[in-house]
């Protein structure tokens, strides 16, 4: 479904282990003329990109953004308008706190053809690698996935803290920096202070 404007693949790279990308994700990388990739996507996945393809790093770390999100959106559009097949490689799943929705909106507005390639989100893969099922018939039938790193420009939190206390398993992504605040909010809203927790960084990686 390529057009004269090119084509963009919004690819979820999975949680870190390069072996956890989907077959479709690898197929799209192998077709790429340009790959625009994130910090959390394994660099080893770039070995699947054709040798002549342009590689552009747009990774974001705490307080260190290579490009702002709007600039990434415009870069995707620019490369597609050059008629290129563009692979946007993102850690986890592009639509789970990956801002892939914003990129898709920008592509729609610019009239660019794109395909979303889902990835395995770290929210379920990382606990699984650590031997923790996020749901279990005998213990919990409910699961919430919450950002641990809300937009700092927000005046008020959009996280429904009072409702989270009733959820069996709560997964916070990117929450290390705000961990004290997260714990405080949960306990303040009625969560048992003795609730078992796991803290995992760089899940699925050596």
CSV table of C-alpha atoms in Angstrom, one decimal:
chain,number,residue,atom,x,y,z
A,1,UNK,CA,0.0,0.0,0.0
A,2,UNK,CA,2.9,2.3,-0.6
A,3,UNK,CA,2.2,5.7,-2.1
A,4,UNK,CA,4.3,8.4,-3.8
A,5,UNK,CA,4.5,9.9,-0.3
A,6,UNK,CA,6.3,6.8,1.0
A,7,UNK,CA,5.2,4.7,3.9
A,8,UNK,CA,5.9,4.6,7.7
A,9,UNK,CA,5.9,1.6,9.9
A,10,UNK,CA,5.3,2.3,13.6
A,11,UNK,CA,7.1,-0.8,15.0
A,12,UNK,CA,7.0,-2.1,18.6
A,13,UNK,CA,10.5,-3.6,19.3
A,14,UNK,CA,9.4,-5.4,22.4
A,15,UNK,CA,10.7,-5.0,25.9
A,16,UNK,CA,14.5,-5.2,25.4
A,17,UNK,CA,15.6,-8.7,24.4
A,18,UNK,CA,15.9,-8.4,20.6
A,19,UNK,CA,14.5,-11.9,20.2
A,20,UNK,CA,11.1,-10.7,21.4
A,21,UNK,CA,10.3,-8.5,18.3
A,22,UNK,CA,7.5,-9.9,16.2
A,23,UNK,CA,8.1,-11.6,12.8
A,24,UNK,CA,6.2,-8.7,11.2
A,25,UNK,CA,8.4,-6.2,12.9
A,26,UNK,CA,11.5,-7.8,11.5
A,27,UNK,CA,10.0,-7.9,8.0
A,28,UNK,CA,9.3,-4.2,8.1
A,29,UNK,CA,12.8,-3.4,9.3
A,30,UNK,CA,14.2,-5.4,6.4
A,31,UNK,CA,12.3,-3.2,4.0
A,32,UNK,CA,13.3,0.1,5.6
A,33,UNK,CA,15.2,2.9,3.7
A,34,UNK,CA,15.2,5.0,6.9
A,35,UNK,CA,15.0,3.8,10.5
A,36,UNK,CA,14.2,6.2,13.3
A,37,UNK,CA,14.8,4.5,16.6
A,38,UNK,CA,14.5,5.0,20.3
A,39,UNK,CA,16.7,4.4,23.3
A,40,UNK,CA,14.8,1.4,24.6
A,41,UNK,CA,14.9,-0.5,21.3
A,42,UNK,CA,17.8,-3.0,21.2
A,43,UNK,CA,20.6,-1.7,19.0
A,44,UNK,CA,21.1,-5.3,17.8
A,45,UNK,CA,17.8,-4.9,15.8
A,46,UNK,CA,19.6,-2.4,13.5
A,47,UNK,CA,21.5,-5.5,12.1
A,48,UNK,CA,18.2,-6.4,10.3
A,49,UNK,CA,18.1,-3.0,8.5
A,50,UNK,CA,19.5,-3.0,4.9
A,51,UNK,CA,23.1,-1.8,4.9
A,52,UNK,CA,22.4,1.4,2.9
A,53,UNK,CA,19.5,2.5,5.1
A,54,UNK,CA,19.7,5.8,6.9
A,55,UNK,CA,19.8,5.4,10.7
A,56,UNK,CA,18.6,8.2,12.9
A,57,UNK,CA,18.7,8.1,16.7
A,58,UNK,CA,15.9,10.0,18.5
A,59,UNK,CA,16.2,8.5,21.9
A,60,UNK,CA,14.8,10.1,25.1
A,61,UNK,CA,16.2,9.7,28.6
A,62,UNK,CA,15.3,11.5,31.8
A,63,UNK,CA,16.0,15.2,31.2
A,64,UNK,CA,17.7,14.4,27.9
A,65,UNK,CA,15.7,14.4,24.7
A,66,UNK,CA,17.6,14.1,21.4
A,67,UNK,CA,14.5,15.6,19.6
A,68,UNK,CA,11.2,16.9,21.0
A,69,UNK,CA,8.2,14.8,20.1
A,70,UNK,CA,6.9,17.3,17.6
A,71,UNK,CA,10.3,17.3,15.9
A,72,UNK,CA,10.2,13.5,15.6
A,73,UNK,CA,6.7,13.7,14.1
A,74,UNK,CA,8.0,16.2,11.5
A,75,UNK,CA,11.0,14.0,10.8
A,76,UNK,CA,8.7,11.0,10.0
A,77,UNK,CA,6.6,13.2,7.7
A,78,UNK,CA,9.7,14.7,6.0
A,79,UNK,CA,11.3,11.3,5.2
A,80,UNK,CA,8.0,9.9,4.0
A,81,UNK,CA,7.4,12.9,1.7
A,82,UNK,CA,10.8,12.0,0.2
A,83,UNK,CA,9.2,8.8,-0.9
A,84,UNK,CA,11.1,6.6,1.6
A,85,UNK,CA,10.0,3.5,3.5
A,86,UNK,CA,10.4,4.6,7.1
A,87,UNK,CA,10.7,2.3,10.1
A,88,UNK,CA,9.9,4.0,13.4
A,89,UNK,CA,11.3,1.6,15.9
A,90,UNK,CA,10.0,2.0,19.4
A,91,UNK,CA,10.6,0.1,22.6
A,92,UNK,CA,7.7,-2.1,23.8
A,93,UNK,CA,4.4,-1.4,22.0
A,94,UNK,CA,4.1,1.8,20.1
A,95,UNK,CA,0.7,2.6,21.6
A,96,UNK,CA,1.5,1.8,25.3
A,97,UNK,CA,3.0,5.0,26.7
A,98,UNK,CA,5.1,5.1,23.6
A,99,UNK,CA,3.6,8.3,22.1
A,100,UNK,CA,2.9,6.3,18.9
A,101,UNK,CA,-0.6,7.6,19.0
A,102,UNK,CA,0.7,11.1,18.6
A,103,UNK,CA,2.9,10.0,15.7
A,104,UNK,CA,0.0,8.3,14.0
A,105,UNK,CA,-2.1,11.4,14.4
A,106,UNK,CA,0.6,13.5,12.7
A,107,UNK,CA,0.9,11.0,9.8
A,108,UNK,CA,-2.9,11.0,9.3
A,109,UNK,CA,-2.9,14.8,9.2
A,110,UNK,CA,-0.1,14.9,6.7
A,111,UNK,CA,-1.8,12.2,4.5
A,112,UNK,CA,1.0,9.7,5.0
A,113,UNK,CA,0.3,6.0,4.7
A,114,UNK,CA,1.4,4.0,7.8
A,115,UNK,CA,1.1,0.6,9.4
A,116,UNK,CA,1.1,0.0,13.2
A,117,UNK,CA,3.1,-3.1,14.1
A,118,UNK,CA,2.3,-4.0,17.7
A,119,UNK,CA,5.0,-5.0,20.1
A,120,UNK,CA,5.2,-7.0,23.3
A,121,UNK,CA,4.7,-4.4,26.0
A,122,UNK,CA,7.2,-4.5,28.9
A,123,UNK,CA,4.2,-4.3,31.2
A,124,UNK,CA,3.5,-8.0,30.8
A,125,UNK,CA,6.8,-9.3,29.4
A,126,UNK,CA,9.1,-8.0,32.1
A,127,UNK,CA,7.2,-9.5,35.0
A,128,UNK,CA,6.9,-12.8,33.0
A,129,UNK,CA,10.6,-13.0,32.6
A,130,UNK,CA,11.0,-12.4,36.3
A,131,UNK,CA,8.6,-15.3,37.0
A,132,UNK,CA,5.6,-13.1,38.0
A,133,UNK,CA,2.3,-13.7,36.3
A,134,UNK,CA,0.4,-10.4,36.2
A,135,UNK,CA,-2.9,-12.3,36.5
A,136,UNK,CA,-3.6,-15.5,38.4
A,137,UNK,CA,-6.8,-17.3,38.8
A,138,UNK,CA,-6.2,-17.9,42.5
A,139,UNK,CA,-5.0,-14.4,43.4
A,140,UNK,CA,-6.0,-11.6,41.0
A,141,UNK,CA,-8.3,-11.2,38.0
A,142,UNK,CA,-7.7,-7.5,37.5
A,143,UNK,CA,-4.7,-5.6,36.1
A,144,UNK,CA,-3.9,-1.9,35.6
A,145,UNK,CA,-1.1,-0.4,33.6
A,146,UNK,CA,-0.2,3.1,34.7
A,147,UNK,CA,2.4,5.6,33.7
A,148,UNK,CA,5.0,6.2,36.4
A,149,UNK,CA,6.2,9.3,34.6
A,150,UNK,CA,3.3,11.7,34.0
A,151,UNK,CA,3.8,14.8,31.9
A,152,UNK,CA,5.5,17.2,34.4
A,153,UNK,CA,3.6,20.2,32.9
A,154,UNK,CA,0.3,18.8,34.1
A,155,UNK,CA,-1.2,20.8,36.9
A,156,UNK,CA,-3.2,17.9,38.2
A,157,UNK,CA,-2.6,14.1,38.0
A,158,UNK,CA,-4.9,12.3,35.6
A,159,UNK,CA,-4.3,9.0,37.5
A,160,UNK,CA,-7.4,7.8,39.3
A,161,UNK,CA,-5.5,7.0,42.5
A,162,UNK,CA,-8.6,6.1,44.6
A,163,UNK,CA,-9.8,3.5,42.1
A,164,UNK,CA,-6.4,1.8,41.8
A,165,UNK,CA,-6.6,0.5,45.4
A,166,UNK,CA,-9.3,-2.0,44.2
A,167,UNK,CA,-7.1,-3.4,41.4
A,168,UNK,CA,-5.3,-6.7,42.0
A,169,UNK,CA,-2.0,-6.1,40.0
A,170,UNK,CA,-0.8,-2.6,39.3
A,171,UNK,CA,2.0,-2.1,36.8
A,172,UNK,CA,3.8,1.2,36.8
A,173,UNK,CA,6.0,1.9,33.8
A,174,UNK,CA,9.0,4.3,34.0
A,175,UNK,CA,8.3,4.9,37.7
A,176,UNK,CA,11.8,4.7,39.3
A,177,UNK,CA,12.2,8.5,39.6
A,178,UNK,CA,8.7,8.9,41.1
A,179,UNK,CA,8.7,5.8,43.2
A,180,UNK,CA,8.3,7.6,46.6
A,181,UNK,CA,5.4,9.6,45.2
A,182,UNK,CA,3.7,6.5,43.8
A,183,UNK,CA,4.0,4.6,47.1
A,184,UNK,CA,2.7,7.6,49.0
A,185,UNK,CA,-0.3,8.0,46.8
A,186,UNK,CA,-1.2,4.3,46.9
A,187,UNK,CA,-1.0,4.1,50.7
A,188,UNK,CA,-2.8,7.4,51.1
A,189,UNK,CA,-5.7,6.1,49.1
A,190,UNK,CA,-6.1,2.9,51.0
A,191,UNK,CA,-3.6,0.4,49.6
A,192,UNK,CA,-2.2,-2.0,52.2
A,193,UNK,CA,1.3,-0.9,53.1
A,194,UNK,CA,2.3,-4.6,53.2
A,195,UNK,CA,1.3,-5.3,49.6
A,196,UNK,CA,4.1,-7.3,47.9
A,197,UNK,CA,6.0,-5.4,45.2
A,198,UNK,CA,8.7,-6.0,42.6
A,199,UNK,CA,11.0,-3.4,41.2
A,200,UNK,CA,12.6,-4.3,37.9
A,201,UNK,CA,14.9,-2.3,35.6
A,202,UNK,CA,16.1,-3.3,32.1
A,203,UNK,CA,13.8,-6.3,32.1
A,204,UNK,CA,14.5,-9.2,29.7
A,205,UNK,CA,18.1,-7.9,29.3
A,206,UNK,CA,21.2,-9.6,30.7
